[in-house]
């Protein structure tokens, strides 16, 4: 009977083991962190979706995907190394991430926390907690790069001037007016609603002329799609704008805010962010743009060098079948199976613990009897 029971239990155990499925795998170890297979798969899907959203053809998507997908593991290891470095440097971005999430919630127009969390899940495709953690990591990595790499890169005035002299045709500009907007909509409103909208538009215009930040007023009051971007519209050449708007803003100085302009869909308030004249842009005005142009080619190699240096001092293991395209030359990142590892030494405490464990085994009752082994003799 006992034999049959043991056999049944053993058979059940075998069946359970056979039914076990590997849900996830570790593909890389980065110091105390890991990279999971499902992360690589998720990032691969996001890359494919990004390329598809860019409107490229099927062959272009395939070619670009093959090129960029090779760096997915590299980029994930980069992020983990930078986040770990941020902790080492005691970098704190809590206030930045709180501000970011608060603005995101304000833009969504959802005040209920639970509903906002669900909104994030639907829009981003991951839980609020995961998105919060991922966003925080992005802030941390940017701050590390800023402190450890960016501040060591310089673009000299001579480099700026040389670029300007060689590319002057790129800095011949048409006259443009740069605008931001606040739209107070009247769509679907009756006479009373339209009157209330006009009153609100006039008050917002007054607030803007009295010094309140136009971007904040746009974010909090505008019904236009540009509200999330602070109302920014960009630049317009002569003839690009509808006549009612061009007549209202073209001759206004920079910083001026218009009175509400009545249009079929509501009341439009415009602010002149800038007004550039036609002709060759002065070097002083072109300098920020040129610095950005020259900064990029210098930045990327330095970031790569920094990440390679971080790899040299990191504990890295990459599972067979996966490749870190940013690997440090000569560094051994071979995968080690813990099952095959044997300790080279043991401590006295470990020996004593094993000896004590063996002694305790002698006190275990023998199954099916009342006999207890006590070392040299047994009793009933």
CSV table of C-alpha atoms in Angstrom, one decimal:
chain,number,residue,atom,x,y,z
A,1,UNK,CA,0.0,0.0,0.0
A,2,UNK,CA,2.8,2.3,1.0
A,3,UNK,CA,4.7,1.4,-2.1
A,4,UNK,CA,1.7,2.1,-4.4
A,5,UNK,CA,1.1,5.5,-2.6
A,6,UNK,CA,4.8,6.5,-3.1
A,7,UNK,CA,4.6,5.4,-6.7
A,8,UNK,CA,1.5,7.5,-7.3
A,9,UNK,CA,3.1,10.6,-5.7
A,10,UNK,CA,6.3,10.1,-7.7
A,11,UNK,CA,4.3,9.8,-10.9
A,12,UNK,CA,2.3,13.0,-10.0
A,13,UNK,CA,5.6,14.8,-9.4
A,14,UNK,CA,6.9,13.8,-12.8
A,15,UNK,CA,3.7,15.0,-14.5
A,16,UNK,CA,3.9,18.4,-12.7
A,17,UNK,CA,7.5,18.8,-13.8
A,18,UNK,CA,6.5,17.9,-17.4
A,19,UNK,CA,3.8,20.6,-17.3
A,20,UNK,CA,6.2,23.4,-16.1
A,21,UNK,CA,6.7,26.0,-18.8
A,22,UNK,CA,9.5,28.6,-18.8
A,23,UNK,CA,7.6,32.0,-18.6
A,24,UNK,CA,10.7,34.2,-18.8
A,25,UNK,CA,14.5,34.0,-19.1
A,26,UNK,CA,17.4,36.1,-18.0
A,27,UNK,CA,19.4,37.0,-21.0
A,28,UNK,CA,22.0,39.3,-19.3
A,29,UNK,CA,23.3,40.2,-15.9
A,30,UNK,CA,24.5,43.7,-15.3
A,31,UNK,CA,26.0,44.1,-11.9
A,32,UNK,CA,23.0,43.6,-9.6
A,33,UNK,CA,20.4,44.0,-12.3
A,34,UNK,CA,19.1,41.6,-15.0
A,35,UNK,CA,17.8,41.9,-18.5
A,36,UNK,CA,14.9,39.6,-19.2
A,37,UNK,CA,13.8,38.0,-22.5
A,38,UNK,CA,10.4,39.7,-22.3
A,39,UNK,CA,12.1,43.1,-22.1
A,40,UNK,CA,14.0,42.5,-25.3
A,41,UNK,CA,10.8,41.2,-27.0
A,42,UNK,CA,8.8,44.3,-25.8
A,43,UNK,CA,11.5,46.7,-27.0
A,44,UNK,CA,11.6,44.9,-30.4
A,45,UNK,CA,7.9,45.3,-30.8
A,46,UNK,CA,8.1,49.0,-29.9
A,47,UNK,CA,10.9,49.5,-32.5
A,48,UNK,CA,8.8,47.8,-35.1
A,49,UNK,CA,5.7,50.0,-34.2
A,50,UNK,CA,7.9,53.1,-34.3
A,51,UNK,CA,9.2,52.3,-37.8
A,52,UNK,CA,5.8,51.5,-39.0
A,53,UNK,CA,4.4,54.8,-37.7
A,54,UNK,CA,7.0,56.7,-39.7
A,55,UNK,CA,5.3,55.7,-42.9
A,56,UNK,CA,8.2,53.8,-44.5
A,57,UNK,CA,7.7,51.1,-47.0
A,58,UNK,CA,7.9,47.4,-46.1
A,59,UNK,CA,11.4,46.9,-47.4
A,60,UNK,CA,12.6,50.1,-45.7
A,61,UNK,CA,11.1,49.0,-42.4
A,62,UNK,CA,12.8,45.6,-42.6
A,63,UNK,CA,16.2,47.1,-43.4
A,64,UNK,CA,16.0,49.7,-40.7
A,65,UNK,CA,14.7,47.1,-38.2
A,66,UNK,CA,17.5,44.7,-38.9
A,67,UNK,CA,20.0,47.5,-38.4
A,68,UNK,CA,18.6,49.0,-35.2
A,69,UNK,CA,17.4,45.8,-33.6
A,70,UNK,CA,21.0,44.7,-33.2
A,71,UNK,CA,21.5,47.4,-30.6
A,72,UNK,CA,18.4,46.7,-28.4
A,73,UNK,CA,20.3,44.7,-25.8
A,74,UNK,CA,23.2,47.2,-25.9
A,75,UNK,CA,20.8,50.1,-25.3
A,76,UNK,CA,19.2,48.2,-22.4
A,77,UNK,CA,22.5,47.5,-20.8
A,78,UNK,CA,23.5,51.2,-21.3
A,79,UNK,CA,20.4,52.3,-19.4
A,80,UNK,CA,21.1,49.9,-16.5
A,81,UNK,CA,24.7,51.0,-16.2
A,82,UNK,CA,23.7,54.7,-16.3
A,83,UNK,CA,21.0,54.2,-13.7
A,84,UNK,CA,23.4,52.4,-11.4
A,85,UNK,CA,25.9,55.2,-11.9
A,86,UNK,CA,23.2,57.7,-10.9
A,87,UNK,CA,22.7,55.9,-7.6
A,88,UNK,CA,26.5,55.9,-7.1
A,89,UNK,CA,26.5,59.7,-7.7
A,90,UNK,CA,23.5,60.2,-5.4
A,91,UNK,CA,21.5,61.8,-8.2
A,92,UNK,CA,18.0,62.6,-7.2
A,93,UNK,CA,15.3,63.3,-9.8
A,94,UNK,CA,12.2,62.8,-7.6
A,95,UNK,CA,11.1,66.4,-8.0
A,96,UNK,CA,11.6,66.3,-11.8
A,97,UNK,CA,9.6,63.1,-12.2
A,98,UNK,CA,6.8,64.4,-9.9
A,99,UNK,CA,6.6,67.6,-12.0
A,100,UNK,CA,6.6,65.5,-15.2
A,101,UNK,CA,3.8,63.2,-14.1
A,102,UNK,CA,1.8,66.1,-12.7
A,103,UNK,CA,1.9,67.9,-16.0
A,104,UNK,CA,1.0,64.7,-17.8
A,105,UNK,CA,-2.0,64.3,-15.6
A,106,UNK,CA,-3.0,67.9,-16.1
A,107,UNK,CA,-2.8,67.6,-19.8
A,108,UNK,CA,-4.9,64.5,-19.8
A,109,UNK,CA,-7.7,66.4,-17.9
A,110,UNK,CA,-8.2,63.5,-15.6
A,111,UNK,CA,-8.2,64.3,-11.9
A,112,UNK,CA,-9.1,60.9,-10.5
A,113,UNK,CA,-5.8,59.0,-9.8
A,114,UNK,CA,-7.1,55.6,-10.6
A,115,UNK,CA,-8.6,56.8,-13.9
A,116,UNK,CA,-5.4,58.5,-14.7
A,117,UNK,CA,-3.4,55.3,-14.1
A,118,UNK,CA,-5.8,53.5,-16.4
A,119,UNK,CA,-5.4,56.3,-19.0
A,120,UNK,CA,-1.6,55.8,-18.9
A,121,UNK,CA,-2.0,52.1,-19.3
A,122,UNK,CA,-4.1,52.5,-22.4
A,123,UNK,CA,-2.0,55.3,-24.0
A,124,UNK,CA,1.4,53.9,-23.2
A,125,UNK,CA,0.7,50.1,-23.1
A,126,UNK,CA,2.2,49.5,-19.7
A,127,UNK,CA,1.1,49.9,-16.1
A,128,UNK,CA,1.4,53.2,-14.4
A,129,UNK,CA,4.0,51.9,-12.0
A,130,UNK,CA,6.2,50.5,-14.9
A,131,UNK,CA,5.8,53.8,-16.8
A,132,UNK,CA,6.8,55.8,-13.7
A,133,UNK,CA,9.9,53.7,-13.2
A,134,UNK,CA,10.8,53.8,-16.9
A,135,UNK,CA,10.4,57.6,-16.9
A,136,UNK,CA,12.5,58.0,-13.8
A,137,UNK,CA,15.3,55.9,-15.4
A,138,UNK,CA,15.2,58.2,-18.4
A,139,UNK,CA,15.6,61.3,-16.2
A,140,UNK,CA,18.5,59.6,-14.3
A,141,UNK,CA,20.3,58.6,-17.5
A,142,UNK,CA,20.1,62.1,-18.9
A,143,UNK,CA,21.4,63.6,-15.7
A,144,UNK,CA,24.4,61.2,-15.6
A,145,UNK,CA,25.2,62.0,-19.2
A,146,UNK,CA,24.9,65.7,-18.5
A,147,UNK,CA,27.2,65.5,-15.5
A,148,UNK,CA,29.7,63.0,-16.7
A,149,UNK,CA,29.9,63.7,-20.4
A,150,UNK,CA,28.2,66.8,-21.7
A,151,UNK,CA,29.9,69.3,-19.5
A,152,UNK,CA,33.3,68.2,-20.8
A,153,UNK,CA,32.4,68.9,-24.4
A,154,UNK,CA,33.0,72.4,-25.8
A,155,UNK,CA,32.3,74.1,-29.0
A,156,UNK,CA,34.6,77.0,-29.5
A,157,UNK,CA,33.6,80.4,-31.0
A,158,UNK,CA,36.1,79.8,-33.8
A,159,UNK,CA,34.4,76.5,-34.7
A,160,UNK,CA,31.1,78.3,-34.7
A,161,UNK,CA,32.4,81.1,-37.0
A,162,UNK,CA,34.1,78.6,-39.4
A,163,UNK,CA,30.9,76.7,-39.8
A,164,UNK,CA,28.9,79.9,-40.3
A,165,UNK,CA,31.3,81.2,-43.0
A,166,UNK,CA,31.1,77.9,-44.9
A,167,UNK,CA,27.3,77.5,-44.7
A,168,UNK,CA,26.0,81.0,-45.0
A,169,UNK,CA,23.5,80.0,-47.6
A,170,UNK,CA,21.8,77.9,-44.8
A,171,UNK,CA,21.3,81.0,-42.7
A,172,UNK,CA,19.6,83.2,-45.3
A,173,UNK,CA,16.1,83.5,-43.8
A,174,UNK,CA,12.8,84.6,-45.1
A,175,UNK,CA,10.9,87.1,-42.9
A,176,UNK,CA,8.9,85.2,-40.4
A,177,UNK,CA,6.6,85.8,-37.5
A,178,UNK,CA,6.6,83.1,-34.7
A,179,UNK,CA,3.4,82.8,-32.8
A,180,UNK,CA,1.6,81.0,-29.9
A,181,UNK,CA,-2.1,80.7,-29.6
A,182,UNK,CA,-5.0,80.4,-27.1
A,183,UNK,CA,-8.3,79.3,-28.5
A,184,UNK,CA,-11.5,79.7,-26.5
A,185,UNK,CA,-14.0,77.5,-28.4
A,186,UNK,CA,-17.6,78.4,-29.1
A,187,UNK,CA,-18.4,75.2,-31.0
A,188,UNK,CA,-21.7,73.6,-30.0
A,189,UNK,CA,-22.6,76.5,-27.7
A,190,UNK,CA,-25.7,78.6,-27.6
A,191,UNK,CA,-25.8,82.4,-27.4
A,192,UNK,CA,-25.2,82.4,-23.6
A,193,UNK,CA,-22.3,80.0,-24.0
A,194,UNK,CA,-20.7,82.1,-26.7
A,195,UNK,CA,-21.0,85.2,-24.6
A,196,UNK,CA,-19.3,83.4,-21.7
A,197,UNK,CA,-16.6,82.2,-24.1
A,198,UNK,CA,-16.0,85.8,-25.3
A,199,UNK,CA,-15.8,87.1,-21.7
A,200,UNK,CA,-13.3,84.3,-20.8
A,201,UNK,CA,-11.2,85.1,-23.8
A,202,UNK,CA,-11.0,88.8,-22.9
A,203,UNK,CA,-10.0,88.0,-19.4
A,204,UNK,CA,-7.3,85.6,-20.6
A,205,UNK,CA,-5.9,88.2,-22.9
A,206,UNK,CA,-5.8,90.7,-20.0
A,207,UNK,CA,-4.0,88.2,-17.9
A,208,UNK,CA,-1.4,87.6,-20.7
A,209,UNK,CA,-0.8,91.3,-21.2
A,210,UNK,CA,-0.3,91.7,-17.4
A,211,UNK,CA,2.6,89.3,-17.4
A,212,UNK,CA,1.2,85.9,-16.7
A,213,UNK,CA,3.0,83.2,-18.6
A,214,UNK,CA,1.4,82.7,-21.9
A,215,UNK,CA,2.4,79.0,-22.0
A,216,UNK,CA,0.6,78.4,-18.6
A,217,UNK,CA,-2.5,80.3,-19.8
A,218,UNK,CA,-2.6,78.2,-23.0
A,219,UNK,CA,-2.1,74.9,-21.1
A,220,UNK,CA,-4.9,75.7,-18.6
A,221,UNK,CA,-7.4,77.5,-20.9
A,222,UNK,CA,-6.9,76.8,-24.6
A,223,UNK,CA,-9.2,74.4,-26.5
A,224,UNK,CA,-6.7,74.1,-29.3
A,225,UNK,CA,-4.6,71.0,-29.8
A,226,UNK,CA,-1.5,73.1,-29.2
A,227,UNK,CA,-2.5,73.6,-25.5
A,228,UNK,CA,-0.3,70.7,-24.4
A,229,UNK,CA,2.7,72.5,-26.0
A,230,UNK,CA,1.9,75.8,-24.4
A,231,UNK,CA,0.1,77.1,-27.5
A,232,UNK,CA,3.2,77.1,-29.7
A,233,UNK,CA,2.4,77.4,-33.4
A,234,UNK,CA,5.9,78.0,-35.0
A,235,UNK,CA,6.9,80.4,-37.7
A,236,UNK,CA,5.0,81.8,-40.7
A,237,UNK,CA,6.2,83.6,-43.8
A,238,UNK,CA,4.2,86.4,-45.4
A,239,UNK,CA,1.1,84.9,-47.0
A,240,UNK,CA,1.1,81.7,-44.9
A,241,UNK,CA,-1.4,83.0,-42.4
A,242,UNK,CA,-5.1,83.7,-42.9
A,243,UNK,CA,-5.5,87.4,-43.6
A,244,UNK,CA,-7.4,88.1,-40.4
A,245,UNK,CA,-4.4,86.7,-38.4
A,246,UNK,CA,-1.6,88.2,-40.5
A,247,UNK,CA,-3.2,91.7,-40.4
A,248,UNK,CA,-3.4,91.3,-36.6
A,249,UNK,CA,0.1,90.3,-35.9
A,250,UNK,CA,2.5,91.1,-38.7
A,251,UNK,CA,3.5,94.6,-37.5
A,252,UNK,CA,3.4,93.9,-33.8
A,253,UNK,CA,6.7,93.8,-31.8
A,254,UNK,CA,8.0,90.7,-30.2
A,255,UNK,CA,6.2,89.8,-27.0
A,256,UNK,CA,2.9,91.5,-27.9
A,257,UNK,CA,-0.4,89.7,-27.2
A,258,UNK,CA,-3.5,90.4,-29.4
A,259,UNK,CA,-7.0,91.0,-28.2
A,260,UNK,CA,-9.3,88.1,-28.9
A,261,UNK,CA,-9.9,87.6,-32.6
A,262,UNK,CA,-13.4,86.4,-33.5
A,263,UNK,CA,-13.3,83.4,-35.8
A,264,UNK,CA,-16.1,80.8,-36.7
A,265,UNK,CA,-14.9,78.3,-34.1
A,266,UNK,CA,-14.4,80.7,-31.2
A,267,UNK,CA,-12.0,83.4,-30.1
A,268,UNK,CA,-8.3,83.3,-30.9
A,269,UNK,CA,-5.6,85.1,-28.9
A,270,UNK,CA,-2.1,85.3,-30.5
A,271,UNK,CA,1.3,86.1,-29.0
A,272,UNK,CA,4.2,87.2,-31.1
A,273,UNK,CA,7.1,85.1,-29.9
A,274,UNK,CA,9.5,86.5,-32.4
A,275,UNK,CA,9.7,88.3,-35.7
A,276,UNK,CA,12.8,87.7,-37.9
A,277,UNK,CA,13.6,89.9,-40.9
A,278,UNK,CA,14.6,88.5,-44.3
A,279,UNK,CA,18.3,88.2,-45.3
A,280,UNK,CA,21.4,86.6,-43.8
A,281,UNK,CA,20.9,85.8,-40.2
A,282,UNK,CA,23.6,87.5,-38.0
A,283,UNK,CA,26.2,85.2,-36.5
A,284,UNK,CA,25.0,86.0,-33.0
A,285,UNK,CA,21.5,84.8,-33.8
A,286,UNK,CA,22.7,81.7,-35.7
A,287,UNK,CA,25.2,80.7,-32.9
A,288,UNK,CA,22.8,78.5,-30.8
A,289,UNK,CA,21.7,76.6,-33.9
A,290,UNK,CA,25.3,76.1,-35.0
A,291,UNK,CA,26.4,75.0,-31.5
A,292,UNK,CA,23.7,72.3,-31.6
A,293,UNK,CA,24.8,71.2,-35.1
A,294,UNK,CA,28.4,70.9,-33.9
A,295,UNK,CA,27.6,69.4,-30.5
A,296,UNK,CA,25.9,66.2,-31.8
A,297,UNK,CA,28.9,64.7,-33.7
A,298,UNK,CA,31.1,65.4,-30.6
A,299,UNK,CA,28.6,64.0,-28.1
A,300,UNK,CA,27.8,60.6,-29.5
A,301,UNK,CA,31.4,59.2,-29.5
A,302,UNK,CA,32.0,60.6,-26.0
A,303,UNK,CA,28.9,58.9,-24.7
A,304,UNK,CA,29.9,55.7,-26.3
A,305,UNK,CA,33.4,55.9,-24.8
A,306,UNK,CA,31.9,56.6,-21.3
A,307,UNK,CA,29.6,53.6,-21.6
A,308,UNK,CA,32.5,51.4,-22.7
A,309,UNK,CA,34.4,52.5,-19.6
A,310,UNK,CA,31.5,51.6,-17.4
A,311,UNK,CA,31.4,48.2,-18.9
A,312,UNK,CA,35.1,47.6,-18.1
A,313,UNK,CA,34.4,47.8,-14.4
A,314,UNK,CA,31.0,46.1,-14.5
A,315,UNK,CA,30.0,42.5,-13.8
A,316,UNK,CA,28.5,41.5,-17.1
A,317,UNK,CA,27.3,38.1,-18.3
A,318,UNK,CA,25.5,37.6,-21.7
A,319,UNK,CA,23.6,34.5,-22.4
A,320,UNK,CA,24.6,32.5,-25.6
A,321,UNK,CA,22.5,33.6,-28.6
A,322,UNK,CA,22.5,37.3,-27.5
A,323,UNK,CA,25.1,39.9,-28.4
A,324,UNK,CA,26.0,43.2,-26.7
A,325,UNK,CA,26.9,45.4,-29.7
A,326,UNK,CA,28.5,47.9,-27.3
A,327,UNK,CA,30.8,45.3,-25.6
A,328,UNK,CA,34.1,46.5,-24.2
A,329,UNK,CA,37.0,45.0,-26.3
A,330,UNK,CA,38.6,42.0,-24.5
A,331,UNK,CA,36.1,41.8,-21.7
A,332,UNK,CA,34.9,38.4,-20.8
A,333,UNK,CA,31.1,38.4,-20.6
A,334,UNK,CA,30.6,34.7,-21.0
A,335,UNK,CA,27.5,33.2,-19.3
A,336,UNK,CA,28.2,31.1,-16.2
A,337,UNK,CA,25.7,28.5,-15.1
A,338,UNK,CA,25.4,28.6,-11.3
A,339,UNK,CA,24.8,24.8,-11.3
A,340,UNK,CA,28.3,24.2,-12.6
A,341,UNK,CA,30.1,26.5,-10.2
A,342,UNK,CA,31.9,25.0,-7.3
A,343,UNK,CA,33.3,27.0,-4.3
A,344,UNK,CA,37.0,26.9,-4.0
A,345,UNK,CA,37.1,27.5,-0.3
A,346,UNK,CA,34.8,27.2,2.7
A,347,UNK,CA,34.9,29.0,6.0
A,348,UNK,CA,35.1,27.5,9.5
A,349,UNK,CA,31.6,28.7,10.2
A,350,UNK,CA,30.3,26.9,7.1
A,351,UNK,CA,32.1,23.6,8.1
A,352,UNK,CA,30.6,23.9,11.6
A,353,UNK,CA,27.1,24.6,10.2
A,354,UNK,CA,27.3,21.5,7.9
A,355,UNK,CA,28.5,19.3,10.9
A,356,UNK,CA,25.6,20.6,13.0
A,357,UNK,CA,23.2,19.8,10.2
A,358,UNK,CA,24.5,16.2,9.9
A,359,UNK,CA,24.0,15.7,13.7
A,360,UNK,CA,20.5,17.0,13.5
A,361,UNK,CA,19.7,14.5,10.7
A,362,UNK,CA,20.4,11.7,13.3
A,363,UNK,CA,17.5,12.9,15.4
A,364,UNK,CA,14.9,12.6,12.6
A,365,UNK,CA,12.4,9.7,13.3
A,366,UNK,CA,12.6,6.9,10.8
A,367,UNK,CA,9.5,6.8,8.6
A,368,UNK,CA,7.0,4.1,9.6
A,369,UNK,CA,8.5,3.5,13.1
A,370,UNK,CA,8.9,5.2,16.4
A,371,UNK,CA,12.6,4.6,16.4
A,372,UNK,CA,14.8,7.7,16.7
A,373,UNK,CA,18.4,7.5,15.8
A,374,UNK,CA,20.6,9.3,18.4
A,375,UNK,CA,24.0,8.6,17.2
A,376,UNK,CA,25.4,5.2,18.5
A,377,UNK,CA,22.3,3.5,19.9
A,378,UNK,CA,18.6,3.4,19.3
A,379,UNK,CA,15.6,3.0,21.6
A,380,UNK,CA,12.0,2.3,21.4
